[in-house]
PDB file of C-alpha atoms in Angstrom:
ATOM      1  CA  UNK U   1    -148.687 -94.798-124.744  1.00 85.00           C
ATOM      2  CA  UNK U   2    -148.606 -96.879-121.540  1.00 91.00           C
ATOM      3  CA  UNK U   3    -144.859 -97.356-121.777  1.00 93.00           C
ATOM      4  CA  UNK U   4    -144.487 -93.584-122.015  1.00 96.00           C
ATOM      5  CA  UNK U   5    -146.680 -93.157-118.944  1.00 96.00           C
ATOM      6  CA  UNK U   6    -144.519 -95.652-117.063  1.00 97.00           C
ATOM      7  CA  UNK U   7    -141.417 -93.670-118.030  1.00 97.00           C
ATOM      8  CA  UNK U   8    -143.068 -90.443-116.844  1.00 97.00           C
ATOM      9  CA  UNK U   9    -143.995 -92.159-113.563  1.00 97.00           C
ATOM     10  CA  UNK U  10    -140.403 -93.363-113.208  1.00 97.00           C
ATOM     11  CA  UNK U  11    -139.118 -89.818-113.705  1.00 97.00           C
ATOM     12  CA  UNK U  12    -141.559 -88.486-111.099  1.00 97.00           C
ATOM     13  CA  UNK U  13    -140.230 -91.163-108.744  1.00 96.00           C
ATOM     14  CA  UNK U  14    -136.658 -90.067-109.435  1.00 97.00           C
ATOM     15  CA  UNK U  15    -137.739 -86.562-108.406  1.00 97.00           C
ATOM     16  CA  UNK U  16    -139.349 -88.030-105.257  1.00 97.00           C
ATOM     17  CA  UNK U  17    -142.776 -86.889-106.431  1.00 98.00           C
ATOM     18  CA  UNK U  18    -144.433 -90.146-105.451  1.00 98.00           C
ATOM     19  CA  UNK U  19    -148.043 -88.982-105.482  1.00 98.00           C
ATOM     20  CA  UNK U  20    -147.688 -87.737-109.046  1.00 98.00           C
ATOM     21  CA  UNK U  21    -145.942 -90.959-110.007  1.00 98.00           C
ATOM     22  CA  UNK U  22    -148.742 -93.071-108.497  1.00 98.00           C
ATOM     23  CA  UNK U  23    -151.360 -90.955-110.295  1.00 98.00           C
ATOM     24  CA  UNK U  24    -149.644 -91.484-113.656  1.00 98.00           C
ATOM     25  CA  UNK U  25    -149.370 -95.222-112.946  1.00 97.00           C
ATOM     26  CA  UNK U  26    -153.100 -95.326-112.114  1.00 97.00           C
ATOM     27  CA  UNK U  27    -153.796 -93.741-115.499  1.00 97.00           C
ATOM     28  CA  UNK U  28    -151.566 -96.342-117.181  1.00 97.00           C
ATOM     29  CA  UNK U  29    -153.408 -99.168-115.393  1.00 94.00           C
ATOM     30  CA  UNK U  30    -156.779 -97.781-116.533  1.00 93.00           C
ATOM     31  CA  UNK U  31    -155.495 -97.637-120.116  1.00 94.00           C
ATOM     32  CA  UNK U  32    -154.153-101.183-119.943  1.00 93.00           C
ATOM     33  CA  UNK U  33    -157.632-102.436-119.029  1.00 90.00           C
ATOM     34  CA  UNK U  34    -159.357-100.452-121.809  1.00 90.00           C
ATOM     35  CA  UNK U  35    -161.146-102.680-124.281  1.00 87.00           C
ATOM     36  CA  UNK U  36    -160.456-105.841-122.298  1.00 85.00           C
ATOM     37  CA  UNK U  37    -163.541-107.721-121.094  1.00 80.00           C
ATOM     38  CA  UNK U  38    -161.594-110.161-118.955  1.00 76.00           C
ATOM     39  CA  UNK U  39    -158.119-110.272-117.522  1.00 75.00           C
ATOM     40  CA  UNK U  40    -157.717-113.706-119.109  1.00 78.00           C
ATOM     41  CA  UNK U  41    -158.106-112.077-122.542  1.00 83.00           C
ATOM     42  CA  UNK U  42    -155.512-109.369-121.896  1.00 84.00           C
ATOM     43  CA  UNK U  43    -152.576-109.536-124.330  1.00 85.00           C
ATOM     44  CA  UNK U  44    -149.284-110.724-122.786  1.00 83.00           C
ATOM     45  CA  UNK U  45    -147.478-107.459-123.526  1.00 84.00           C
ATOM     46  CA  UNK U  46    -150.099-105.593-121.511  1.00 90.00           C
ATOM     47  CA  UNK U  47    -149.790-108.024-118.604  1.00 90.00           C
ATOM     48  CA  UNK U  48    -146.067-107.368-118.241  1.00 89.00           C
ATOM     49  CA  UNK U  49    -146.743-103.612-118.242  1.00 93.00           C
ATOM     50  CA  UNK U  50    -149.522-104.093-115.696  1.00 93.00           C
ATOM     51  CA  UNK U  51    -147.183-106.017-113.390  1.00 92.00           C
ATOM     52  CA  UNK U  52    -144.605-103.239-113.688  1.00 93.00           C
ATOM     53  CA  UNK U  53    -147.253-100.622-112.867  1.00 96.00           C
ATOM     54  CA  UNK U  54    -148.444-102.488-109.775  1.00 96.00           C
ATOM     55  CA  UNK U  55    -144.893-102.938-108.478  1.00 93.00           C
ATOM     56  CA  UNK U  56    -143.934 -99.311-109.120  1.00 96.00           C
ATOM     57  CA  UNK U  57    -147.171 -98.048-107.589  1.00 97.00           C
ATOM     58  CA  UNK U  58    -146.553-100.191-104.482  1.00 97.00           C
ATOM     59  CA  UNK U  59    -143.191 -98.473-104.061  1.00 95.00           C
ATOM     60  CA  UNK U  60    -144.791 -95.038-104.534  1.00 97.00           C
ATOM     61  CA  UNK U  61    -147.429 -95.794-101.915  1.00 98.00           C
ATOM     62  CA  UNK U  62    -144.793 -97.110 -99.513  1.00 96.00           C
ATOM     63  CA  UNK U  63    -142.733 -93.940 -99.969  1.00 96.00           C
ATOM     64  CA  UNK U  64    -145.862 -91.957 -99.064  1.00 97.00           C
ATOM     65  CA  UNK U  65    -146.468 -94.256 -96.070  1.00 96.00           C
ATOM     66  CA  UNK U  66    -149.781 -95.391 -97.539  1.00 97.00           C
ATOM     67  CA  UNK U  67    -149.158 -98.886 -96.254  1.00 97.00           C
ATOM     68  CA  UNK U  68    -152.505-100.512 -97.044  1.00 97.00           C
ATOM     69  CA  UNK U  69    -152.445 -99.243-100.615  1.00 97.00           C
ATOM     70  CA  UNK U  70    -148.893-100.533-101.011  1.00 97.00           C
ATOM     71  CA  UNK U  71    -149.895-103.976 -99.732  1.00 97.00           C
ATOM     72  CA  UNK U  72    -152.883-103.990-102.103  1.00 96.00           C
ATOM     73  CA  UNK U  73    -150.512-103.433-105.023  1.00 96.00           C
ATOM     74  CA  UNK U  74    -148.288-106.328-103.990  1.00 96.00           C
ATOM     75  CA  UNK U  75    -151.361-108.487-103.488  1.00 95.00           C
ATOM     76  CA  UNK U  76    -152.424-107.629-107.064  1.00 92.00           C
ATOM     77  CA  UNK U  77    -148.965-108.083-108.567  1.00 93.00           C
ATOM     78  CA  UNK U  78    -147.740-111.300-106.918  1.00 95.00           C
ATOM     79  CA  UNK U  79    -150.449-113.649-108.279  1.00 92.00           C
ATOM     80  CA  UNK U  80    -150.102-112.073-111.743  1.00 91.00           C
ATOM     81  CA  UNK U  81    -146.341-112.545-111.735  1.00 92.00           C
ATOM     82  CA  UNK U  82    -146.680-116.115-110.461  1.00 92.00           C
ATOM     83  CA  UNK U  83    -149.150-116.892-113.217  1.00 90.00           C
ATOM     84  CA  UNK U  84    -147.173-115.254-116.011  1.00 89.00           C
ATOM     85  CA  UNK U  85    -143.554-115.862-115.005  1.00 88.00           C
ATOM     86  CA  UNK U  86    -143.641-118.400-112.194  1.00 87.00           C
ATOM     87  CA  UNK U  87    -142.779-118.174-108.521  1.00 85.00           C
ATOM     88  CA  UNK U  88    -139.072-118.584-109.215  1.00 82.00           C
ATOM     89  CA  UNK U  89    -138.924-115.570-111.505  1.00 85.00           C
ATOM     90  CA  UNK U  90    -136.837-112.514-110.777  1.00 87.00           C
ATOM     91  CA  UNK U  91    -139.896-110.213-110.699  1.00 89.00           C
ATOM     92  CA  UNK U  92    -141.836-112.476-108.342  1.00 92.00           C
ATOM     93  CA  UNK U  93    -138.998-112.763-105.863  1.00 92.00           C
ATOM     94  CA  UNK U  94    -138.201-109.044-106.024  1.00 93.00           C
ATOM     95  CA  UNK U  95    -141.833-108.180-105.242  1.00 94.00           C
ATOM     96  CA  UNK U  96    -141.858-110.771-102.437  1.00 94.00           C
ATOM     97  CA  UNK U  97    -138.743-109.232-100.865  1.00 96.00           C
ATOM     98  CA  UNK U  98    -140.093-105.685-101.122  1.00 96.00           C
ATOM     99  CA  UNK U  99    -143.388-106.754 -99.575  1.00 97.00           C
ATOM    100  CA  UNK U 100    -141.594-108.488 -96.699  1.00 97.00           C
ATOM    101  CA  UNK U 101    -139.471-105.383 -96.049  1.00 97.00           C
ATOM    102  CA  UNK U 102    -142.654-103.313 -95.971  1.00 97.00           C
ATOM    103  CA  UNK U 103    -144.157-105.768 -93.477  1.00 98.00           C
ATOM    104  CA  UNK U 104    -141.152-105.210 -91.182  1.00 98.00           C
ATOM    105  CA  UNK U 105    -141.577-101.454 -91.581  1.00 96.00           C
ATOM    106  CA  UNK U 106    -145.207-101.707 -90.481  1.00 97.00           C
ATOM    107  CA  UNK U 107    -144.408-103.995 -87.545  1.00 97.00           C
ATOM    108  CA  UNK U 108    -145.904-107.239 -88.869  1.00 98.00           C
ATOM    109  CA  UNK U 109    -142.753-109.249 -88.140  1.00 98.00           C
ATOM    110  CA  UNK U 110    -144.280-112.735 -88.192  1.00 98.00           C
ATOM    111  CA  UNK U 111    -145.826-112.218 -91.648  1.00 97.00           C
ATOM    112  CA  UNK U 112    -142.605-110.568 -92.844  1.00 98.00           C
ATOM    113  CA  UNK U 113    -140.663-113.632 -91.745  1.00 97.00           C
ATOM    114  CA  UNK U 114    -143.060-115.981 -93.523  1.00 97.00           C
ATOM    115  CA  UNK U 115    -142.928-113.857 -96.667  1.00 97.00           C
ATOM    116  CA  UNK U 116    -139.141-113.469 -96.833  1.00 97.00           C
ATOM    117  CA  UNK U 117    -138.717-117.157 -96.051  1.00 96.00           C
ATOM    118  CA  UNK U 118    -140.769-117.915 -99.182  1.00 94.00           C
ATOM    119  CA  UNK U 119    -138.044-116.138-101.160  1.00 93.00           C
ATOM    120  CA  UNK U 120    -135.313-118.162 -99.445  1.00 91.00           C
ATOM    121  CA  UNK U 121    -137.292-121.362-100.142  1.00 90.00           C
ATOM    122  CA  UNK U 122    -137.471-120.366-103.818  1.00 85.00           C
ATOM    123  CA  UNK U 123    -133.690-119.822-103.819  1.00 81.00           C
ATOM    124  CA  UNK U 124    -133.085-123.218-102.221  1.00 79.00           C
ATOM    125  CA  UNK U 125    -135.479-124.972-104.623  1.00 70.00           C
ATOM    126  CA  UNK U 126    -133.854-123.265-107.604  1.00 64.00           C
ATOM    127  CA  UNK U 127    -130.343-124.138-106.504  1.00 59.00           C
ATOM    128  CA  UNK U 128    -131.267-127.806-106.343  1.00 53.00           C
ATOM    129  CA  UNK U 129    -132.468-127.551-109.946  1.00 46.00           C
ATOM    130  CA  UNK U 130    -129.636-125.420-111.360  1.00 45.00           C
ATOM    131  CA  UNK U 131    -126.589-124.441-109.328  1.00 47.00           C
ATOM    132  CA  UNK U 132    -125.766-120.732-109.267  1.00 49.00           C
ATOM    133  CA  UNK U 133    -129.143-119.421-110.409  1.00 52.00           C
ATOM    134  CA  UNK U 134    -129.599-115.834-109.286  1.00 65.00           C
ATOM    135  CA  UNK U 135    -133.252-115.060-108.628  1.00 74.00           C
ATOM    136  CA  UNK U 136    -132.844-111.354-107.831  1.00 84.00           C
ATOM    137  CA  UNK U 137    -130.212-108.674-108.116  1.00 86.00           C
ATOM    138  CA  UNK U 138    -127.671-108.228-105.344  1.00 88.00           C
ATOM    139  CA  UNK U 139    -129.511-105.269-103.792  1.00 91.00           C
ATOM    140  CA  UNK U 140    -132.731-107.249-103.423  1.00 92.00           C
ATOM    141  CA  UNK U 141    -130.872-110.221-101.926  1.00 91.00           C
ATOM    142  CA  UNK U 142    -129.213-107.906 -99.406  1.00 93.00           C
ATOM    143  CA  UNK U 143    -132.646-106.435 -98.581  1.00 95.00           C
ATOM    144  CA  UNK U 144    -133.969-109.977 -98.053  1.00 95.00           C
ATOM    145  CA  UNK U 145    -131.145-110.770 -95.623  1.00 95.00           C
ATOM    146  CA  UNK U 146    -131.726-107.469 -93.776  1.00 97.00           C
ATOM    147  CA  UNK U 147    -135.448-108.212 -93.592  1.00 97.00           C
ATOM    148  CA  UNK U 148    -134.800-111.732 -92.335  1.00 97.00           C
ATOM    149  CA  UNK U 149    -132.457-110.427 -89.634  1.00 97.00           C
ATOM    150  CA  UNK U 150    -134.792-107.611 -88.570  1.00 97.00           C
ATOM    151  CA  UNK U 151    -137.838-109.888 -88.359  1.00 98.00           C
ATOM    152  CA  UNK U 152    -135.941-112.469 -86.300  1.00 98.00           C
ATOM    153  CA  UNK U 153    -134.561-109.772 -84.015  1.00 97.00           C
ATOM    154  CA  UNK U 154    -137.984-108.200 -83.424  1.00 97.00           C
ATOM    155  CA  UNK U 155    -139.444-111.643 -82.710  1.00 97.00           C
ATOM    156  CA  UNK U 156    -136.723-112.311 -80.132  1.00 97.00           C
ATOM    157  CA  UNK U 157    -134.786-114.839 -82.216  1.00 97.00           C
ATOM    158  CA  UNK U 158    -131.415-113.183 -81.576  1.00 97.00           C
ATOM    159  CA  UNK U 159    -129.282-116.149 -82.703  1.00 97.00           C
ATOM    160  CA  UNK U 160    -131.144-116.383 -86.012  1.00 97.00           C
ATOM    161  CA  UNK U 161    -130.860-112.601 -86.467  1.00 97.00           C
ATOM    162  CA  UNK U 162    -127.088-112.786 -85.934  1.00 97.00           C
ATOM    163  CA  UNK U 163    -126.870-115.682 -88.403  1.00 95.00           C
ATOM    164  CA  UNK U 164    -128.762-113.636 -91.015  1.00 95.00           C
ATOM    165  CA  UNK U 165    -126.508-110.602 -90.470  1.00 95.00           C
ATOM    166  CA  UNK U 166    -123.435-112.819 -90.819  1.00 94.00           C
ATOM    167  CA  UNK U 167    -124.798-114.221 -94.093  1.00 92.00           C
ATOM    168  CA  UNK U 168    -125.388-110.677 -95.285  1.00 94.00           C
ATOM    169  CA  UNK U 169    -121.826-109.614 -94.424  1.00 93.00           C
ATOM    170  CA  UNK U 170    -120.390-112.663 -96.199  1.00 90.00           C
ATOM    171  CA  UNK U 171    -122.552-111.959 -99.238  1.00 89.00           C
ATOM    172  CA  UNK U 172    -121.653-108.251 -99.359  1.00 90.00           C
ATOM    173  CA  UNK U 173    -117.942-109.091 -99.198  1.00 90.00           C
ATOM    174  CA  UNK U 174    -118.327-111.078-102.429  1.00 85.00           C
ATOM    175  CA  UNK U 175    -120.407-108.513-104.324  1.00 81.00           C
ATOM    176  CA  UNK U 176    -118.405-107.012-107.196  1.00 81.00           C
ATOM    177  CA  UNK U 177    -117.699-103.350-106.656  1.00 76.00           C
TER     178      UNK U 177
END
């Protein structure tokens, strides 16, 4: 039933009906917690659905410009993802990038820079372990580079902003079409 609710929420999002989508996701989250005394006792399949709900609901809140609610969702999701999948997982890094972009949108450039740099640290750490590991899809990586450039620019670090934009351009040139 929760997977069906997530699909309904996704369809509402496709129709740009973000309030309705967030409401359906809230219902899914309530259902995921039904009959569970403690989060530690929640079955793994429910945890992955819960993470998906938090991330989707963060996007819905951001689209509605409900910034604090969006941040709350990321603050719920990130520790769960780290615990379940690790900080080098695709989901963790995607959520980190989206949160950092939201921080730029709301004008918190210093925190955005710290947050997006955590993603780039994860990339660097992963590459030392296994060359060529892709932690996020191309669109998220491009968003991370845009966020990095914007945060540096707003903080007056023009040279670093230019460097980030150049990295983005080089990356985009190599993205398969």
